[in-house]
Amino acid sequence: MEALKAELKNKIITTLNLEDIAVEDIADNDPLFGDGLGLDSIDALELIVILDKDYGIKLVDPKEGKSIFQSIETMAAYISANRTK
Amino acid sequence: MISNKTNIQSYIKIENNEIVLNGTSVFKTEPTDFADFAKQAYRNFEMQYPKFFKMDALSKLAFLGSELLLSPIVSAEKENNIALVLANKSSSLDTDVKYQESISDKENYFPSPAVFVYTLPNICLGEISIRHQLKSENSFFIFDAFNGEFLSNYSNILLNTNKADLVLCGWTEFFNDNYKAFLCIISAAENENYKNENINTLYHK
């Protein structure tokens, strides 16, 4: 799980072009949106693409995203339980 | 319509790894690609706007130019009626091609929302407007080549019909890592600096 969390942090920084943020700056329970990393709605769509492309998870109900993308912790837990690749 | 005289207040050119502001070179790098040049320029001028890194190349080019022209004159206390009038030749083709590549393989079909949102040239106007909280007129035109007369006439109409107090107008061209930006601020305020110049002469200088 720890490796997956580190992988997710790297993917988010690279894919979302978070130029001024390092892996060490993201705590596992930091909110990804709002006051945390400050991601926006387009970033949320990119996170859905990451789930599909890298972990074979198709998010059918976008409402699920709100709980899945709360933090690195929640993302990693969801991916671990649902990944197909 | 009463046509008042308008004047170029300031201008900027970005090309060949260099930024020239009002005729003076203010930033230059060794030959490199635009992404690296833009990042170095952003750091050099301490722009403090992380969303810059999410922009496509055309928006970064327009943003860099507009930032150096608008930051000294935009007021945080009052509404700034600054119209934006930009043009180029390649529209958003550079990003369009990147997006097309991401959807060309049916077996590996993962269109990027972050790339897709930049597949229109006028998005760069939105980026500038968001940065400076502008709610003013803005237009983006496509021409085969730089058309200073059109930009000048269009800007003068906006100023003379009180649609804007100032106009940021110019050319922001980007395709395949070839780029050139020429932006200027025009208003009715007196300015002797460029009384013998016009958009065309400054663009070709």
Coordinates of C-alpha atoms in Angstrom, one line a residue, chain A residues 6 9 12-13 25 27 38 42-43 46 48-49 51 55 57 59 62 71-73 75 81:
Chain A
A6 CA 4.1 6.9 -3.4
K9 CA 1.8 11.0 -5.5
I12 CA -0.5 13.2 -9.7
I13 CA 2.5 15.6 -9.6
D25 CA 4.9 17.8 0.4
A27 CA 0.7 13.8 3.2
G38 CA -6.0 22.8 -4.6
I42 CA -10.3 19.4 -14.8
D43 CA -7.8 17.7 -12.5
E46 CA -7.6 13.6 -15.2
I48 CA -10.6 9.5 -13.5
V49 CA -8.4 8.9 -16.6
L51 CA -7.8 5.2 -12.7
Y55 CA -5.4 0.6 -13.0
I57 CA -10.9 1.0 -13.2
L59 CA -15.7 5.0 -12.7
P62 CA -19.0 10.2 -11.1
S71 CA -6.9 12.0 -0.4
I72 CA -4.1 9.8 -1.4
E73 CA -5.2 7.4 1.4
M75 CA -7.5 6.7 -3.6
A81 CA -9.8 -3.0 -3.8

